[in-house]
Coordinates of C-alpha atoms in Angstrom, one line a residue:
X1 CA -27.1 2.1 -10.0
X2 CA -26.3 5.5 -8.7
X3 CA -22.6 5.8 -7.6
X4 CA -23.5 6.3 -4.1
X5 CA -25.7 3.6 -3.9
X6 CA -23.3 1.4 -5.5
X7 CA -20.4 2.2 -2.8
X8 CA -23.0 1.4 0.0
X9 CA -23.9 -2.0 -1.5
X10 CA -20.2 -2.8 -2.2
X11 CA -19.2 -1.6 1.1
X12 CA -21.9 -3.5 2.8
X13 CA -20.7 -7.0 1.4
X14 CA -17.0 -6.4 1.5
X15 CA -17.7 -5.7 5.2
X16 CA -19.6 -9.1 5.4
X17 CA -16.7 -10.8 3.9
X18 CA -14.2 -9.5 6.5
X19 CA -16.6 -10.5 9.3
X20 CA -17.1 -14.1 7.8
X21 CA -13.4 -14.4 7.3
X22 CA -12.9 -13.5 11.0
X23 CA -15.9 -15.6 12.1
X24 CA -14.5 -18.7 10.5
X25 CA -10.9 -17.8 12.0
X26 CA -7.8 -17.3 10.0
X27 CA -6.9 -20.9 10.9
X28 CA -9.7 -22.6 9.9
X29 CA -9.8 -25.3 7.1
X30 CA -9.3 -23.6 3.7
X31 CA -12.6 -25.4 2.1
X32 CA -14.5 -23.2 4.7
X33 CA -12.7 -20.0 3.7
X34 CA -13.3 -20.8 0.2
X35 CA -16.8 -21.5 0.8
X36 CA -17.1 -18.1 2.6
X37 CA -15.6 -16.4 -0.5
X38 CA -18.0 -17.9 -2.9
X39 CA -21.1 -17.1 -0.6
X40 CA -20.2 -13.5 -0.4
X41 CA -19.4 -13.3 -4.1
X42 CA -22.8 -14.6 -5.1
X43 CA -24.6 -12.5 -2.7
X44 CA -22.7 -9.5 -4.2
X45 CA -23.6 -10.6 -7.8
X46 CA -27.4 -11.1 -6.8
X47 CA -27.3 -7.5 -5.2
X48 CA -25.8 -6.1 -8.5
X49 CA -27.8 -8.2 -10.9
X50 CA -31.1 -6.9 -9.2
X51 CA -30.0 -3.2 -9.1
X52 CA -29.1 -3.0 -12.6
X53 CA -32.1 -4.7 -14.0
X54 CA -30.3 -7.6 -15.8
X55 CA -32.6 -10.4 -14.7
X56 CA -33.6 -11.2 -18.2
X57 CA -30.3 -11.4 -19.5
X58 CA -29.1 -13.6 -16.6
X59 CA -32.3 -15.8 -17.2
X60 CA -31.5 -16.3 -20.6
X61 CA -27.9 -17.1 -19.8
X62 CA -28.8 -20.0 -17.5
X63 CA -30.0 -22.1 -20.4
X64 CA -26.4 -22.5 -21.1
X65 CA -26.0 -24.4 -17.9
X66 CA -23.2 -26.4 -19.3
X67 CA -20.9 -23.6 -19.6
X68 CA -22.0 -21.9 -16.4
X69 CA -20.9 -25.3 -14.7
X70 CA -17.6 -25.2 -16.3
X71 CA -17.1 -21.7 -15.1
X72 CA -18.3 -22.4 -11.4
X73 CA -15.9 -25.4 -11.3
X74 CA -13.0 -23.0 -12.6
X75 CA -13.8 -20.5 -10.1
X76 CA -14.1 -22.8 -7.1
X77 CA -10.9 -24.6 -7.9
X78 CA -8.9 -21.5 -8.4
X79 CA -10.4 -19.7 -5.2
X80 CA -9.5 -23.0 -3.3
X81 CA -6.1 -23.2 -4.4
X82 CA -5.3 -19.3 -3.5
X83 CA -6.8 -19.7 -0.2
X84 CA -5.3 -23.0 0.8
X85 CA -1.9 -21.9 -0.6
X86 CA -1.8 -18.9 1.7
X87 CA -3.0 -20.7 4.4
X88 CA -0.4 -23.6 4.0
X89 CA 2.6 -21.5 3.1
X90 CA 2.1 -19.5 6.4
X91 CA 1.3 -16.0 5.0
X92 CA -1.1 -13.5 6.6
X93 CA -4.4 -14.3 4.8
X94 CA -6.0 -10.9 6.4
X95 CA -3.0 -9.1 5.3
X96 CA -3.4 -10.2 1.5
X97 CA -7.2 -9.7 1.9
X98 CA -6.7 -6.0 2.9
X99 CA -4.6 -5.2 -0.1
X100 CA -6.2 -7.5 -2.8
X101 CA -9.7 -5.9 -1.7
X102 CA -8.7 -2.9 -3.8
X103 CA -8.7 -5.1 -6.9
X104 CA -12.3 -6.3 -6.2
X105 CA -13.3 -2.5 -5.6
X106 CA -11.9 -1.3 -8.9
X107 CA -13.3 -4.2 -11.0
X108 CA -16.6 -4.3 -9.5
X109 CA -16.9 -0.4 -9.5
X110 CA -16.4 -0.8 -13.5
X111 CA -19.1 -3.3 -13.8
X112 CA -21.6 -1.8 -11.4
X113 CA -21.0 1.6 -13.8
X114 CA -21.6 -0.7 -16.8
X115 CA -18.2 0.1 -18.3
X116 CA -16.3 -2.9 -20.2
X117 CA -13.3 -4.0 -18.7
X118 CA -10.5 -4.1 -21.3
X119 CA -7.2 -5.6 -21.4
X120 CA -5.2 -2.2 -20.6
X121 CA -7.7 -1.9 -17.6
X122 CA -7.1 -5.2 -16.4
X123 CA -3.3 -5.0 -16.6
X124 CA -3.5 -1.5 -15.0
X125 CA -5.2 -3.2 -11.9
X126 CA -2.8 -5.9 -11.7
X127 CA 0.0 -3.2 -11.8
X128 CA -1.8 -1.5 -8.9
X129 CA -1.8 -4.6 -6.7
X130 CA 1.9 -5.1 -7.7
X131 CA 2.7 -1.7 -6.6
X132 CA 0.7 -1.9 -3.4
X133 CA 2.6 -5.0 -2.4
X134 CA 5.8 -3.4 -3.1
X135 CA 5.5 0.1 -1.3
X136 CA 4.0 -1.5 1.8
X137 CA 6.9 -3.8 2.1
X138 CA 4.9 -7.2 1.9
X139 CA 6.7 -10.3 1.9
X140 CA 7.0 -13.9 3.3
X141 CA 10.7 -14.1 2.9
X142 CA 11.0 -16.0 6.2
X143 CA 10.1 -19.2 4.3
X144 CA 13.1 -21.3 4.2
X145 CA 11.8 -24.2 1.9
X146 CA 9.3 -24.9 -0.6
X147 CA 6.0 -26.4 0.9
X148 CA 2.6 -27.6 -0.4
X149 CA 1.3 -24.0 0.0
X150 CA 4.1 -23.0 -2.6
X151 CA 2.8 -25.6 -4.9
X152 CA -1.0 -24.4 -4.4
X153 CA 0.1 -21.0 -5.2
X154 CA 2.2 -21.9 -8.4
X155 CA -0.8 -24.1 -9.6
X156 CA -3.1 -20.9 -8.9
X157 CA -0.7 -18.8 -11.1
X158 CA -1.1 -21.7 -14.1
X159 CA -4.7 -21.2 -13.9
X160 CA -4.2 -17.4 -13.9
X161 CA -2.6 -17.9 -17.2
X162 CA -5.4 -19.9 -18.6
X163 CA -7.9 -17.4 -17.3
X164 CA -6.0 -14.7 -19.2
X165 CA -5.9 -16.4 -22.4
X166 CA -9.8 -16.9 -22.1
X167 CA -10.0 -13.0 -21.7
X168 CA -7.5 -12.5 -24.7
X169 CA -8.9 -15.2 -27.2
X170 CA -12.5 -14.7 -26.3
X171 CA -13.8 -18.5 -25.6
X172 CA -17.0 -16.3 -25.4
X173 CA -19.4 -18.7 -23.7
X174 CA -17.1 -19.2 -20.8
X175 CA -16.8 -15.3 -20.5
X176 CA -20.2 -14.1 -19.5
X177 CA -20.6 -10.5 -18.2
X178 CA -22.3 -11.9 -15.1
X179 CA -19.1 -13.8 -14.0
X180 CA -16.6 -11.5 -15.4
X181 CA -15.8 -9.5 -12.4
X182 CA -15.2 -12.4 -10.3
X183 CA -13.1 -14.3 -12.7
X184 CA -10.9 -11.3 -13.2
X185 CA -10.7 -10.3 -9.4
X186 CA -9.7 -13.9 -8.4
X187 CA -7.1 -13.9 -11.3
X188 CA -5.7 -10.5 -10.2
X189 CA -5.4 -11.9 -6.4
X190 CA -3.5 -15.0 -7.9
X191 CA -1.1 -12.7 -9.7
X192 CA -0.5 -10.8 -6.6
X193 CA 0.2 -13.9 -4.6
X194 CA 2.7 -15.2 -7.1
X195 CA 4.4 -11.7 -7.1
X196 CA 4.5 -12.3 -3.1
X197 CA 6.4 -15.4 -3.7
X198 CA 9.2 -13.7 -5.6
X199 CA 12.4 -14.0 -3.9
X200 CA 10.8 -15.9 -0.9
X201 CA 12.7 -18.9 -1.7
X202 CA 16.0 -19.5 -3.5
X203 CA 15.5 -20.0 -7.1
X204 CA 11.7 -19.4 -6.6
X205 CA 12.0 -15.9 -8.1
X206 CA 13.2 -17.3 -11.5
X207 CA 10.1 -19.5 -11.6
X208 CA 7.2 -17.3 -10.1
X209 CA 8.1 -13.9 -11.9
X210 CA 7.9 -15.6 -15.6
X211 CA 4.8 -17.5 -14.5
X212 CA 3.0 -14.5 -13.3
X213 CA 4.0 -12.5 -16.4
X214 CA 2.6 -15.4 -18.5
X215 CA -1.0 -14.7 -17.6
X216 CA -0.1 -10.7 -18.3
X217 CA 1.6 -11.4 -21.8
X218 CA -1.7 -12.9 -22.8
X219 CA -3.1 -9.6 -22.5
X220 CA -0.5 -7.7 -24.7
X221 CA 3.0 -7.0 -24.8
X222 CA 2.5 -3.4 -23.8
X223 CA 0.7 -4.1 -20.8
X224 CA 3.3 -6.4 -19.7
X225 CA 6.4 -4.0 -20.0
X226 CA 4.3 -1.6 -18.2
X227 CA 3.9 -4.0 -15.4
X228 CA 7.4 -5.2 -15.3
X229 CA 9.0 -1.7 -15.3
X230 CA 6.6 -0.4 -12.6
X231 CA 7.1 -3.6 -10.2
X232 CA 10.7 -3.3 -10.4
X233 CA 11.0 0.3 -10.1
X234 CA 9.0 0.1 -6.9
X235 CA 11.0 -2.6 -5.5
X236 CA 14.2 -0.6 -5.8
X237 CA 12.9 2.1 -3.8
X238 CA 14.4 2.7 -0.1
X239 CA 12.0 1.1 2.3
X240 CA 11.3 4.4 4.1
X241 CA 10.4 6.2 0.8
X242 CA 8.3 3.4 -0.3
X243 CA 6.3 3.3 3.1
X244 CA 5.7 6.9 2.9
X245 CA 3.9 6.7 -0.4
X246 CA 1.9 3.6 0.7
X247 CA -1.4 5.6 0.7
X248 CA -0.7 7.2 -2.6
X249 CA 0.2 4.0 -4.4
X250 CA -3.0 3.0 -5.6
X251 CA -3.9 6.4 -7.2
X252 CA -0.6 6.4 -8.8
X253 CA -0.6 3.4 -10.0
X254 CA -4.1 3.3 -11.6
X255 CA -3.4 6.7 -13.1
X256 CA 0.1 5.5 -14.5
X257 CA -1.6 2.5 -15.9
X258 CA -4.0 4.3 -18.0
X259 CA -1.5 6.8 -19.0
X260 CA 1.1 4.2 -20.1
X261 CA -1.7 2.3 -22.1
X262 CA -3.0 5.5 -23.6
X263 CA -6.3 5.2 -22.3
X264 CA -8.6 8.2 -21.4
X265 CA -10.3 8.1 -17.9
X266 CA -14.1 8.5 -18.3
X267 CA -16.3 9.6 -15.6
X268 CA -17.3 6.0 -14.8
X269 CA -13.6 5.0 -14.4
X270 CA -13.0 7.9 -12.2
X271 CA -16.0 7.0 -9.9
X272 CA -14.8 3.4 -9.8
X273 CA -11.3 4.8 -9.0
X274 CA -12.7 6.9 -6.0
X275 CA -14.8 3.9 -4.8
X276 CA -11.5 1.6 -4.5
X277 CA -9.6 4.5 -2.8
X278 CA -12.3 5.0 -0.5
X279 CA -12.4 1.4 0.2
X280 CA -8.6 1.4 1.2
X281 CA -9.3 4.3 3.5
X282 CA -12.0 2.3 5.3
X283 CA -9.8 -0.4 5.8
X284 CA -6.9 1.3 7.1
X285 CA -9.3 3.0 9.6
X286 CA -10.3 -0.4 10.7
X287 CA -6.8 -1.5 10.8
X288 CA -5.8 1.6 13.1
X289 CA -8.5 0.9 15.4
X290 CA -7.7 -2.8 15.8
X291 CA -11.2 -4.0 16.0
X292 CA -10.6 -7.6 15.3
X293 CA -8.7 -10.2 17.3
X294 CA -7.0 -13.4 16.1
X295 CA -9.7 -15.6 17.5
X296 CA -12.5 -14.0 15.4
X297 CA -14.0 -11.8 18.2
X298 CA -14.9 -8.4 17.6
X299 CA -12.8 -6.6 20.1
X300 CA -10.2 -3.7 20.5
X301 CA -7.3 -6.0 21.1
X302 CA -4.3 -5.8 18.8
X303 CA -4.2 -8.7 16.1
X304 CA -1.1 -9.5 14.2
X305 CA -2.9 -11.4 11.6
X306 CA -5.0 -8.4 10.7
X307 CA -1.9 -5.9 10.4
X308 CA 0.6 -6.1 7.3
X309 CA 3.2 -8.8 7.3
X310 CA 6.6 -7.2 7.7

C-alpha cells in the first residue's frame, strides 16, 4: 500500500474509533466500549489485509482456528480489563485514547509498510508513550485509595507481561502477523496505564513500576534500562519545561529509542513515524477545536473529558 493511501485508511478508521467512543458515551458500560474497540480493530485489520493482498496467507491461517480462538480470548480479556480499569478508576478515557493513539499509529505504520516489529522497536514505542505521559503532565493522583479499577489495571499489567513473554520466546502459533499489531498495541497501552498509576496511591509506585518493567524485561535488559532512564529523566523536569516540549516528545522518544538501541531508521520506519506524528497533530487540532461534548454530541462545546487530565 502506498504511504499516502495507508495514512488515509488509518486516519479513517481512527476517526471512526473516536466517533464510536463518543457515541456510546464516556460513561457507558465498559463492555460496550470494549466491543467498539474490537469492531474498529477488525475493520482496520480487514482493510489492511485487503490492501496488502494477504488473503491467501490469512485463509491458510484460519485452518489453525484453535490458536486464533486463544488469541481472540486473550485480546478481548486484555481490552476489557484495560477499558474497565480506566472507567472504574475515574481516569479520563478520552485523555488516555489521545495519547495511546500514537502507539497504534507507529505500530500499524510499521505493518502497513511491511516492516518487522522487533524488540527494540516495541520498547522504543513503549518509551515514547511513557515520555508523552510525563511531558503532558498526565496523572490521576487525586485517587486516595485503591479501587476495583486499580485491580483491573494491575491485572492488565500482568497480561502485558505474558504478552511480552510470547513475543520474546516465540510461541509462534499464537503470534500470527495478522494479529501482531493489535496484540502489541494493546500491550503498549496497558504499559502506559500502569505507568499512569505510578505514584497515584501510597505504595502503588513500588508495585506498579516493577510490574510494568516486568513486561519490558522480557524484551531485553538493554531496552528496559533505556525505558527506565528516559521515564525518570522526563519525570524530573520542571512542569513548564516538560509542557513546552510536549509536541516534540514523540519525535524525540522515537529517535532516542532507535539511537539507544543502535537501530538504523529505514525509509519505511521514517514513514511510519511521520504517520504517527501526523496523527498527533490532527488529534491536537480536534482537541483545540473542542468538537466533542461529554454527552457524545458533535458540537463546539467544551468537554473536560476530551482534554488532558491535569
